[in-house]
Short mmCIF file of C-alpha atoms (C1' of nucleotides) in Angstrom, two decimals:
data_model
loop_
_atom_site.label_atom_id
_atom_site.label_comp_id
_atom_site.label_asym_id
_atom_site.label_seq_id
_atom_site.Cartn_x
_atom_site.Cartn_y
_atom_site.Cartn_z
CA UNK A 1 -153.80 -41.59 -58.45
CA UNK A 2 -152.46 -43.60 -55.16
CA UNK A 3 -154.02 -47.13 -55.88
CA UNK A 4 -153.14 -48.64 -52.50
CA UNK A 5 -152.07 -52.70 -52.93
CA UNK A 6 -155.77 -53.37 -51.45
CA UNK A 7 -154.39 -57.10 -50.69
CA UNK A 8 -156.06 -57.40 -47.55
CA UNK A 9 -158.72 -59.41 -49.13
CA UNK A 10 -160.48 -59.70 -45.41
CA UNK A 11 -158.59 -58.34 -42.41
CA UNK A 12 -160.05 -59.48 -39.27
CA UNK A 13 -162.06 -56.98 -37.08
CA UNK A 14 -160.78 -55.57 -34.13
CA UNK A 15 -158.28 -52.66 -33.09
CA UNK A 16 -155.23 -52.97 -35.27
CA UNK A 17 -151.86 -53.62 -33.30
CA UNK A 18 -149.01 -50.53 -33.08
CA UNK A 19 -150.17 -47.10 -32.77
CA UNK A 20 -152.68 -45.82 -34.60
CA UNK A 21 -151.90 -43.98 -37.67
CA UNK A 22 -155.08 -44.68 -39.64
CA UNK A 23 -156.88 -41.59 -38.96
CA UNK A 24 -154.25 -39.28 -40.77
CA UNK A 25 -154.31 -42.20 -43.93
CA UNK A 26 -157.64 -40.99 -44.01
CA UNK A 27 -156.91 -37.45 -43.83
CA UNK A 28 -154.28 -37.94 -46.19
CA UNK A 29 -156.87 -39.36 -48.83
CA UNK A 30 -159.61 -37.22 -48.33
CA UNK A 31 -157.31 -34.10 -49.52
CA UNK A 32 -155.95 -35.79 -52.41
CA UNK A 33 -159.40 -37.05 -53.60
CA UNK A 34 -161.33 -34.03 -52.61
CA UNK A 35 -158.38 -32.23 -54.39
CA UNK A 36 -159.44 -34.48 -57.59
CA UNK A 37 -162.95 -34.48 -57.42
CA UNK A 38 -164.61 -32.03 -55.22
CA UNK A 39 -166.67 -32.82 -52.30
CA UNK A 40 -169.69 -33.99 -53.94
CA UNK A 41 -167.15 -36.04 -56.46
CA UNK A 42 -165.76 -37.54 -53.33
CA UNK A 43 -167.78 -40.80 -51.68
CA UNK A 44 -166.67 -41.82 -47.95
CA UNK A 45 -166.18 -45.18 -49.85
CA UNK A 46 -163.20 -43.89 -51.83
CA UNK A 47 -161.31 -42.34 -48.93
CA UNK A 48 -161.66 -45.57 -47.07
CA UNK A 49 -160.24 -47.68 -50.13
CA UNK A 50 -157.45 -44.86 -50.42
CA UNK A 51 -156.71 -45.10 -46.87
CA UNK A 52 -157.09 -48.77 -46.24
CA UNK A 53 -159.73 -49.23 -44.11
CA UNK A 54 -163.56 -49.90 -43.93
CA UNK A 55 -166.25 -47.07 -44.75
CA UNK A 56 -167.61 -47.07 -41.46
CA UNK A 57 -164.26 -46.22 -39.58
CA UNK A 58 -164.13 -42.88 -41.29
CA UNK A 59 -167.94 -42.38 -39.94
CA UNK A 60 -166.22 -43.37 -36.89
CA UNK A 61 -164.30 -40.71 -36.54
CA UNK A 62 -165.70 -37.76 -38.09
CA UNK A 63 -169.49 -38.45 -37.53
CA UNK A 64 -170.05 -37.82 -41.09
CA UNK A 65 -168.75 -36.66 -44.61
CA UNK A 66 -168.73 -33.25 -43.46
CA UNK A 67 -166.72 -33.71 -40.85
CA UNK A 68 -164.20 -35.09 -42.83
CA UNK A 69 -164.35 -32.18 -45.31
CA UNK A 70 -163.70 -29.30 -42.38
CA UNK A 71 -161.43 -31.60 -40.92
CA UNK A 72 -159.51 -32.12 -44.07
CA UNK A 73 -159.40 -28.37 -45.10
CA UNK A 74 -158.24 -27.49 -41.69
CA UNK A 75 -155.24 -25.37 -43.22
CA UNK A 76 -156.04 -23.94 -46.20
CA UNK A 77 -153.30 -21.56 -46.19
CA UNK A 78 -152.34 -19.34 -43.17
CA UNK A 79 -152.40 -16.18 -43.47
CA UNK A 80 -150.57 -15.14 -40.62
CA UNK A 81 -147.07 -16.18 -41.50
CA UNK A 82 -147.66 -14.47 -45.25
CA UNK A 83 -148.85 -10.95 -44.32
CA UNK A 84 -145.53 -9.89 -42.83
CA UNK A 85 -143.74 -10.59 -45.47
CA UNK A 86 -146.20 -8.58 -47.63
CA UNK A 87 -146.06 -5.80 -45.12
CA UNK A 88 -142.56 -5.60 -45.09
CA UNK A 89 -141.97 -5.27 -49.04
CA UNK A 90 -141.75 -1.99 -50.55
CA UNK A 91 -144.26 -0.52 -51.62
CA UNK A 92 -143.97 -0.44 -55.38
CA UNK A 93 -143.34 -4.35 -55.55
CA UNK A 94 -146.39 -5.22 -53.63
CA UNK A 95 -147.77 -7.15 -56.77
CA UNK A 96 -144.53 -8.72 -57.54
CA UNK A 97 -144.53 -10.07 -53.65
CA UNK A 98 -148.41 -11.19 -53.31
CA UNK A 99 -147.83 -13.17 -56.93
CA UNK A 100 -144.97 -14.91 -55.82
CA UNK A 101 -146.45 -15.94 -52.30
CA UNK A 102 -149.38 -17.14 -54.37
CA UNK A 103 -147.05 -19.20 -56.92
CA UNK A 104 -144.98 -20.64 -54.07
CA UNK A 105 -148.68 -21.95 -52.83
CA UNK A 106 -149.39 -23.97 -55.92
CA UNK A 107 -145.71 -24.85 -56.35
CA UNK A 108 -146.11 -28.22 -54.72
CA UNK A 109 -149.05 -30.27 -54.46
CA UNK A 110 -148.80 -30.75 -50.81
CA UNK A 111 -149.96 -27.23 -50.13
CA UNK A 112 -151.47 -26.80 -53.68
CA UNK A 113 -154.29 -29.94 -52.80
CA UNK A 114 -156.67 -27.88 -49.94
CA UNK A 115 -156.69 -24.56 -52.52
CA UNK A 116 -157.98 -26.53 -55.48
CA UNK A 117 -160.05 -29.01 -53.42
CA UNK A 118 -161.44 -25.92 -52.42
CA UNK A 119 -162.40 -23.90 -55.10
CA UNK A 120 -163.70 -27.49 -57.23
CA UNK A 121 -166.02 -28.13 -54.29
CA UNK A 122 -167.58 -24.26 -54.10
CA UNK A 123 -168.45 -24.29 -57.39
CA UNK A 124 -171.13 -26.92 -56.62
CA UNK A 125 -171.46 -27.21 -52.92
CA UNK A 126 -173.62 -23.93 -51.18
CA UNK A 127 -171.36 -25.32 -47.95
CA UNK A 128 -168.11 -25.28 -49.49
CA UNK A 129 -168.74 -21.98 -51.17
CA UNK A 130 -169.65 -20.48 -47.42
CA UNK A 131 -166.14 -21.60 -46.53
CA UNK A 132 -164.51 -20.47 -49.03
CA UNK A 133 -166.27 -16.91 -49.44
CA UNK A 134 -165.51 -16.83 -45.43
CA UNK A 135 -162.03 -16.86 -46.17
CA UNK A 136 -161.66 -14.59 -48.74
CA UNK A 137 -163.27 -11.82 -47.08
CA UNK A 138 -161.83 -11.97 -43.62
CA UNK A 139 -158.47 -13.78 -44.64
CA UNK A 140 -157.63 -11.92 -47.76
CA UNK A 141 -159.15 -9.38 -48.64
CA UNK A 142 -160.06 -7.29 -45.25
CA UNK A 143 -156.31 -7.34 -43.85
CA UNK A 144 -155.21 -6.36 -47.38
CA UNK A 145 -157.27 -3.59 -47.78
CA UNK A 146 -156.72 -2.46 -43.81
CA UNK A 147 -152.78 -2.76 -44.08
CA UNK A 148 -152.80 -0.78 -47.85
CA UNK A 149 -155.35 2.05 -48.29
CA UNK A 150 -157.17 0.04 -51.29
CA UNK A 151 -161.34 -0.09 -51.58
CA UNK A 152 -162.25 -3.73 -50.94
CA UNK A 153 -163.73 -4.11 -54.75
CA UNK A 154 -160.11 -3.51 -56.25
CA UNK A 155 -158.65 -6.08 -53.32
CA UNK A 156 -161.00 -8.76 -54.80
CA UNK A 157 -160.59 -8.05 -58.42
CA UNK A 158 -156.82 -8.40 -57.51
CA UNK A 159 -158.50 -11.72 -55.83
CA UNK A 160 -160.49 -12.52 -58.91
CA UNK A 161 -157.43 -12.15 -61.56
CA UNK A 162 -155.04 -14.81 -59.11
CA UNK A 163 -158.04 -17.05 -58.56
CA UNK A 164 -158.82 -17.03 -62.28
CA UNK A 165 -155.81 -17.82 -63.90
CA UNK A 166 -155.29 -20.30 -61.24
CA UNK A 167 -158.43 -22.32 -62.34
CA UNK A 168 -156.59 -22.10 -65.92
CA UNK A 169 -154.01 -23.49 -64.68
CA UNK A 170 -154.06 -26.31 -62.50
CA UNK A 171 -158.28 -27.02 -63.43
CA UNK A 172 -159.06 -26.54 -66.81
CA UNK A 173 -155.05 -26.72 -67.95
CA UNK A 174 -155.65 -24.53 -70.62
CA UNK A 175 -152.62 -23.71 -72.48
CA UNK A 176 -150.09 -21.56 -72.63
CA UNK A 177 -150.94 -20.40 -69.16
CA UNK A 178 -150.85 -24.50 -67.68
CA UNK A 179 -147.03 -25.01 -68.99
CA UNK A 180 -145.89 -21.07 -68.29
CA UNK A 181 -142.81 -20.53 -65.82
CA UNK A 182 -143.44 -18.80 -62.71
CA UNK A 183 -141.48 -15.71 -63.81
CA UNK A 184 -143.51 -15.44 -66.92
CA UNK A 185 -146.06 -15.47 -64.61
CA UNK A 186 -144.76 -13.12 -62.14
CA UNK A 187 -143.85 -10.80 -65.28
CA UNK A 188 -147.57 -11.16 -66.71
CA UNK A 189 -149.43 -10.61 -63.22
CA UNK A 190 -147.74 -8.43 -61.12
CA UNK A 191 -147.81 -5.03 -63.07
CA UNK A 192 -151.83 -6.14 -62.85
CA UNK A 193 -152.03 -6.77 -58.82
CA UNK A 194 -149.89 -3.78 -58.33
CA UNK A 195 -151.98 -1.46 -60.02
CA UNK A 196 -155.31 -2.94 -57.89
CA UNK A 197 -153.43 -2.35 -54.52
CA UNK A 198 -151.11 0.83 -55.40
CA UNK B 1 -185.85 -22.50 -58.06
CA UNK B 2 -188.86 -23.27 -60.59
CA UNK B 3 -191.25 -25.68 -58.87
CA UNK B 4 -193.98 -26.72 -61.00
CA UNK B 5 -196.82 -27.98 -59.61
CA UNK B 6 -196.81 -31.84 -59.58
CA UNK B 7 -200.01 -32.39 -59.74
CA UNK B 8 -200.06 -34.80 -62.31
CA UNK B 9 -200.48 -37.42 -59.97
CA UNK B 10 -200.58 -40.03 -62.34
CA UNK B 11 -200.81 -39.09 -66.29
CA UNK B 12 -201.35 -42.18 -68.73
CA UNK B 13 -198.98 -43.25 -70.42
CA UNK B 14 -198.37 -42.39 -74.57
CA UNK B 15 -198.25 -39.44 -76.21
CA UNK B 16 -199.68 -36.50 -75.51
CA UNK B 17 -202.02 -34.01 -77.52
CA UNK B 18 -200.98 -31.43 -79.49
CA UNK B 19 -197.88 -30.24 -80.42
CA UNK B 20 -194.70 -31.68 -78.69
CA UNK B 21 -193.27 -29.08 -76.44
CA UNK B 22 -192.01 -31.66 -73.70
CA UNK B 23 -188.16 -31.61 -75.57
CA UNK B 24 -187.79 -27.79 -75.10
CA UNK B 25 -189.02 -28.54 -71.33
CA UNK B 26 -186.26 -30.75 -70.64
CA UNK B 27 -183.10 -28.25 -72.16
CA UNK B 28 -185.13 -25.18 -70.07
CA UNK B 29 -184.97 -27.23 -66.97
CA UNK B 30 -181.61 -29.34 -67.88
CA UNK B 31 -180.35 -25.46 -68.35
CA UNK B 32 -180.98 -24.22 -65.23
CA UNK B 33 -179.98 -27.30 -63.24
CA UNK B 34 -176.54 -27.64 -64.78
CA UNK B 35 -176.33 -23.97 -63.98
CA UNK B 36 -177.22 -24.11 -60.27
CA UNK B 37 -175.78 -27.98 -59.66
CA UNK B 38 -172.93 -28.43 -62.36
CA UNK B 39 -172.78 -31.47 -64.19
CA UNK B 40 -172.49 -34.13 -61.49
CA UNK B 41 -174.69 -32.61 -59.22
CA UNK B 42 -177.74 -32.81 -61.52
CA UNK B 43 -179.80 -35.90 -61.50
CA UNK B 44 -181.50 -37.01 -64.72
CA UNK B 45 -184.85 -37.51 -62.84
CA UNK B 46 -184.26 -34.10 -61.39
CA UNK B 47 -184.83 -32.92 -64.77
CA UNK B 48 -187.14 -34.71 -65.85
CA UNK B 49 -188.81 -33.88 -62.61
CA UNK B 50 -188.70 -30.08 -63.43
CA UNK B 51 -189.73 -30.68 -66.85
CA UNK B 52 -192.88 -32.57 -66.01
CA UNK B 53 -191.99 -35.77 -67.82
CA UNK B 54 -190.65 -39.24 -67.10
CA UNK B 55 -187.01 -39.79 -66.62
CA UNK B 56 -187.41 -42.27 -68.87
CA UNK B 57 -188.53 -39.82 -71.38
CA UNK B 58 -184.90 -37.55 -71.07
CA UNK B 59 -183.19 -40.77 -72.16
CA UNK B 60 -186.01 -41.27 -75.18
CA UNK B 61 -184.55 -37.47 -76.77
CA UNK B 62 -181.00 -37.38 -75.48
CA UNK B 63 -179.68 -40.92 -75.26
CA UNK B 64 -177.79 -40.62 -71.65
CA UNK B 65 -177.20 -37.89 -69.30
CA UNK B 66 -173.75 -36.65 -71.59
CA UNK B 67 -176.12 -36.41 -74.01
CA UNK B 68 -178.50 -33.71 -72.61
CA UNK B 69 -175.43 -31.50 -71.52
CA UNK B 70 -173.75 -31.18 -75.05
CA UNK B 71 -177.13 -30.75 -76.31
CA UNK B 72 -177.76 -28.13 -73.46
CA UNK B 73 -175.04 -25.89 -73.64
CA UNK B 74 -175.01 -25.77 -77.34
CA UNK B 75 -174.53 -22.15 -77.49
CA UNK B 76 -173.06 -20.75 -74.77
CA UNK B 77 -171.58 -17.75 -76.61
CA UNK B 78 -171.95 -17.23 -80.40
CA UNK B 79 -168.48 -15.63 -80.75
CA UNK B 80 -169.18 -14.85 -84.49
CA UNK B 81 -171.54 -12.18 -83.64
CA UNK B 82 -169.64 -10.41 -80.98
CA UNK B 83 -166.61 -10.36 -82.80
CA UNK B 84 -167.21 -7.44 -85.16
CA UNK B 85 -168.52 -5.30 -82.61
CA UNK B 86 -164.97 -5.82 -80.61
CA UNK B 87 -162.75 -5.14 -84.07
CA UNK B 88 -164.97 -2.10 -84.92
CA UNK B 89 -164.23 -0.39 -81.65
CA UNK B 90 -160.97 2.08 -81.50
CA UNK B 91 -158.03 0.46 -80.02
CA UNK B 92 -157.88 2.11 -77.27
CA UNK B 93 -160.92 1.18 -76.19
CA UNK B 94 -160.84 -2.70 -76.54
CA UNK B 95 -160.84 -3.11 -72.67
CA UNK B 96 -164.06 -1.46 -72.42
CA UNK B 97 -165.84 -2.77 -75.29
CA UNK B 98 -164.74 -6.08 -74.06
CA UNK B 99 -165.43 -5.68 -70.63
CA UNK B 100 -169.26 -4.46 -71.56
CA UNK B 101 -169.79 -7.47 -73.94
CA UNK B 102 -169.33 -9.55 -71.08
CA UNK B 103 -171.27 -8.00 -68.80
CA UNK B 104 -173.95 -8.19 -71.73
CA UNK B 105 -173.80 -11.76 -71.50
CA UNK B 106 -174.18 -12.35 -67.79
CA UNK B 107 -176.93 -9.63 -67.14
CA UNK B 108 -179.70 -11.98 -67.82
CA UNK B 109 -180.21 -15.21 -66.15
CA UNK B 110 -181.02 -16.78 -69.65
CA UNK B 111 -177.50 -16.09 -71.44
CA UNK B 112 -175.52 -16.21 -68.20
CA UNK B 113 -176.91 -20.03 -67.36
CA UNK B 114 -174.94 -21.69 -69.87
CA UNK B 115 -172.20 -20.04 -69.15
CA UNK B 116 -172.02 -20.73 -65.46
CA UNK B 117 -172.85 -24.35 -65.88
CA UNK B 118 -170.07 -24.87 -68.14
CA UNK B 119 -168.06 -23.31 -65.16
CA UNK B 120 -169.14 -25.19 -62.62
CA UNK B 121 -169.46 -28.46 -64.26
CA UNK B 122 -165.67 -28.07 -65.46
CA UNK B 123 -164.71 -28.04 -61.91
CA UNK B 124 -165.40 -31.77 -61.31
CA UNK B 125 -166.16 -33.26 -65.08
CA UNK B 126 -163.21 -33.64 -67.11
CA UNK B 127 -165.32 -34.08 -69.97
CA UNK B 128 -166.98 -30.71 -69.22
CA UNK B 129 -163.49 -29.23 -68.79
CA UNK B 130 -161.74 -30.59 -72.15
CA UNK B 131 -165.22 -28.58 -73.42
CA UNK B 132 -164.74 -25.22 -71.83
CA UNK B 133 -160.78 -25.40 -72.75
CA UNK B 134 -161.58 -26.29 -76.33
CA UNK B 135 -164.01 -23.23 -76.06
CA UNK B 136 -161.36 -20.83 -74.57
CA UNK B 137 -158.85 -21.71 -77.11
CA UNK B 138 -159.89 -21.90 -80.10
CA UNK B 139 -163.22 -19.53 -79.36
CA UNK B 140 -161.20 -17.32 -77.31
CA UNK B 141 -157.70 -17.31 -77.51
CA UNK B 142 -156.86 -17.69 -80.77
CA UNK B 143 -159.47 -14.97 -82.20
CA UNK B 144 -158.50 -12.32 -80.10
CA UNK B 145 -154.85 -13.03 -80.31
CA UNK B 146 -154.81 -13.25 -84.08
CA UNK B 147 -156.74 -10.11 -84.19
CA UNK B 148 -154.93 -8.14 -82.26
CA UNK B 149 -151.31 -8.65 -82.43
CA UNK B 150 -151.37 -10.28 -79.02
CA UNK B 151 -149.14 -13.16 -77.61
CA UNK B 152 -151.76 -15.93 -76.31
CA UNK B 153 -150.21 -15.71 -72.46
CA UNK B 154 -151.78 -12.63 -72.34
CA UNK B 155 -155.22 -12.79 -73.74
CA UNK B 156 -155.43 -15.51 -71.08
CA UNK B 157 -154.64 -13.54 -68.38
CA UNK B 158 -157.32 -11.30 -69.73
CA UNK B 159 -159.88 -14.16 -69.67
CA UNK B 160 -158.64 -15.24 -66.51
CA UNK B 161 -159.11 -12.16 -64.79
CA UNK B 162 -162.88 -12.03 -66.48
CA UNK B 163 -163.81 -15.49 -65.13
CA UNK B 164 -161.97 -15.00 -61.76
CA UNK B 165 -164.20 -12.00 -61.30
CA UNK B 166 -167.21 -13.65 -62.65
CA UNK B 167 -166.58 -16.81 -60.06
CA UNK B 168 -166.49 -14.23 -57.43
CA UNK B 169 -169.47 -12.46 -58.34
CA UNK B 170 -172.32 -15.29 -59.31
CA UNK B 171 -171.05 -18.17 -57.53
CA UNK B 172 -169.21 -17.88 -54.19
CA UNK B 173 -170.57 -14.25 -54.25
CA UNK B 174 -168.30 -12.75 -52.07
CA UNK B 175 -168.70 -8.96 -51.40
CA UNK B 176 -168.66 -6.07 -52.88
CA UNK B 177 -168.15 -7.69 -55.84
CA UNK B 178 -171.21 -9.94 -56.24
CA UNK B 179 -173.40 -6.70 -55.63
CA UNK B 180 -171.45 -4.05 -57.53
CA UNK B 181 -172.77 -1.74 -60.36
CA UNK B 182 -171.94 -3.02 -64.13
CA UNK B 183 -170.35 0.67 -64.22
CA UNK B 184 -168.61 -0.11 -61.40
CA UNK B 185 -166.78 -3.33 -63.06
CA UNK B 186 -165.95 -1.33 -66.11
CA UNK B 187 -164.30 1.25 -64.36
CA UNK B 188 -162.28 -1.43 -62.59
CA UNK B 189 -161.54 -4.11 -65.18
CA UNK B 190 -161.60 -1.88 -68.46
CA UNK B 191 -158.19 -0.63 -67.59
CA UNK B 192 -156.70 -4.26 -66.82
CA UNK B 193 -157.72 -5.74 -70.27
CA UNK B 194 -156.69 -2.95 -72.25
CA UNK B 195 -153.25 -3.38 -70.84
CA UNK B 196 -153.49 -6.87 -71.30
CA UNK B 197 -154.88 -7.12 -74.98
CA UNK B 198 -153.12 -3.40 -75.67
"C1'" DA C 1 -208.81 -44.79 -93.40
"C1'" DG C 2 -204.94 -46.93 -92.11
"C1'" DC C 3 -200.39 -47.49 -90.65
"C1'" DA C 4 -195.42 -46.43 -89.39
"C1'" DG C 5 -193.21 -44.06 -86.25
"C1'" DA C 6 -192.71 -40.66 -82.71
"C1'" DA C 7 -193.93 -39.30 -77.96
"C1'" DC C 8 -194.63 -40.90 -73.56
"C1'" DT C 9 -195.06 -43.77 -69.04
"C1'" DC C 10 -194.26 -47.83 -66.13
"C1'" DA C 11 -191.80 -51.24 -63.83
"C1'" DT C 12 -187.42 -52.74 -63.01
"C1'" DC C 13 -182.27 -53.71 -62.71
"C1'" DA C 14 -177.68 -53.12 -61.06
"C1'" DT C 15 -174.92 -50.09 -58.70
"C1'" DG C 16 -173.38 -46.57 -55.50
"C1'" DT C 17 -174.38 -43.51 -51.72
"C1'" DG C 18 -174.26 -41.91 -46.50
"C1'" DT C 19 -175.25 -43.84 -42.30
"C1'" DT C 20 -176.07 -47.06 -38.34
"C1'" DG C 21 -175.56 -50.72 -34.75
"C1'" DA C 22 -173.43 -54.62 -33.20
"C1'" DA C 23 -169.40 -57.46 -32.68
"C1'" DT C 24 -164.34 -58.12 -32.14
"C1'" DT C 25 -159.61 -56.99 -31.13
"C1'" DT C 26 -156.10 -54.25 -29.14
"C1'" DA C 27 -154.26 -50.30 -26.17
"C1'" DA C 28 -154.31 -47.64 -21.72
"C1'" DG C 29 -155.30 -46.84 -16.95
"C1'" DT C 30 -155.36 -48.73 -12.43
"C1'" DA D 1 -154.19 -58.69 -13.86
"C1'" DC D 2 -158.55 -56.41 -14.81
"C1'" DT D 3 -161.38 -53.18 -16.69
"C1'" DT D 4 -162.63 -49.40 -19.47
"C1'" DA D 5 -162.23 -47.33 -23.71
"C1'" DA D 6 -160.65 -46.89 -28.25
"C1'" DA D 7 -159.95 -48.79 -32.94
"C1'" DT D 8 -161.63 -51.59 -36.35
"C1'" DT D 9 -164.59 -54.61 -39.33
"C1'" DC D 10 -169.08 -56.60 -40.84
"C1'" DA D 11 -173.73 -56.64 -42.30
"C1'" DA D 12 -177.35 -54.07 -43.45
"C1'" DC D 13 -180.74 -50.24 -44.24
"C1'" DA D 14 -182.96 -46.80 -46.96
"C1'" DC D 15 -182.45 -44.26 -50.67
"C1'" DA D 16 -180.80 -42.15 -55.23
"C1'" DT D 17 -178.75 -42.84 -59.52
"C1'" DG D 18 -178.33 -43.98 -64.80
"C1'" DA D 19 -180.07 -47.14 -67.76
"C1'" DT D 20 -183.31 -50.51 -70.31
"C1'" DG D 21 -187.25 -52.82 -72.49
"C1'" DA D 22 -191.92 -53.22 -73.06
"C1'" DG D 23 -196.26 -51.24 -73.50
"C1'" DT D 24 -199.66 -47.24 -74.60
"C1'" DT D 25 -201.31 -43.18 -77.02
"C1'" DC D 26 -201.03 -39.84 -80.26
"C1'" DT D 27 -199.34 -37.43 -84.93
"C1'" DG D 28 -198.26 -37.42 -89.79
"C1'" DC D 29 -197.93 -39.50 -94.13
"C1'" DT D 30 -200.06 -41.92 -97.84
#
DNA sequence: AGCAGAACTCATCATGTGTTGAATTTAAGT
DNA sequence: ACTTAAATTCAACACATGATGAGTTCTGCT
């Protein structure tokens, strides 16, 4: 999408004067693209183009392309700051308040990019997938099924039904669900996610 | 996971006796590549390598690699025949009848291949995803909606809670879920579709 | 029996990949 | 001011990929 200028037809080698502020370029463009393409989609030669810089400074500072990918997902989402405010809503909109923390998420691509760069690279990399399941069970679904009394198989089919229509949505834009407003959303999923946790 | 022999050293070249069997090789083993790798992850001489035949010999049937996908996941799910079977089943017990129909479809590795590399490949291939959201739609969507009386947000929640669940279960395999009973998931997600599609 | 065409392999091309080591320029520490 | 270390580029390796064209062996039709 970002198609830096790439005028600097041959820029001489050497440390770059000013501070240095090409290591979070790099970062930058290694969530957007990863966000595009997935991590096997993703070549250390496109985040250097992205970012400006030659291949092997990327090596250079995270020893390799998977260093760049745990680097770069460093953030997914926390769940610290979002379980008190999940705690602390009543207990009969619990759906309501887990479907609008979850639209918030995708609202802008800034914090929508690690979530879908994510997901696209489980689906093909064993790796990826190991991260992600990681963080489903410990991040989601454990501390929701500890703070509400709810069996972990009805915390991940609550899991399952966000994750799903999000891959609609925002992967496979499949419509009416990729053009829907989030409080047709909020009115379509949260009878659904209330009834898993209730 | 299928690792033939290889001992073929060195076979001369031209055709070989008897009946030609070496095209239904390659879709068997361009099947379950695209099911375990997705789309971009699966190497032409990987197949061709699992098939027991020349790369060279992929191109010779299927033209280029696009060409052994379509040709590969030509018939993911028949919706013609499973159709009747959900209109023939009492209202109030669409959920269910739907929910076991799908379950049907992933219990063996042979139907539920397609149907995960069409997943997985969407992730990363926009070709493969304009494919699966053609499918959804006009496969999905539409026929249910138009059967039942209901709006298309809806039956795409419903779908999106089935393929949320079915990520979750066969390919990050996150627990319970990926080990749960099939009576287990009806129990669960029969009540969730019927309210959906209800 | 003979021949067109299909099945099949081989060698090869152009391109892209992750990674490495050496060389050069600047910033930081003393 | 000097030195160490960091940032940066360049050139290159070893390998994998999709694709092509030519050559070889078999089947099927007449």
């Amino acid at each position: 999408m970002k198609s830096e200028p790439d005028v600097r037809q041959t820029r001489r080698p050497g440390r770059r004067p000013g501070p240095t502020e090409t290591r979070a370029a790099i970062l930058a463009a290694a969530r957007e693209l990863f966000a595009e393409k997935g991590y096997d989609g993703t070549s250390l030669r496109a985040i250097a183009r992205a970012a400006g810089c030659d291949p092997a400074l990327v090596h250079h500072f995270f020893g390799n392309k998977e260093g760049v990918f745990t680097t770069a997902m460093q953030f997914p989402v926390t769940p610290a700051d979002v379980l008190p405010r999940l705690l602390e809503a009543p207990p009969d909109q619990l759906g309501e308040t887990l479907v609008r923390i979850f639209l918030e998420i995708w609202r802008d691509e800034e914090r929508r990019a690690p979530v879908i760069a994510m997901v696209r690279s489980a689906m093909t990399n064993e790796q990826a997938a190991t991260l992600m399941r990681e963080f489903i069970t410990t991040a989601l679904l454990r501390r929701v099924a500890a703070a509400r009394g709810t069996s972990l198989l009805r915390a991940e089919a609550a899991v399952g039904q966000m994750v799903g229509v999000a891959i609609l949505r925002y992967v496979i834009k499949t419509e009416p669900v990729a053009s829907a407003s989030e409080e047709e959303l909020v009115e379509l999923l949260a009878p659904v996610i209330q009834h898993y946790l209730g």
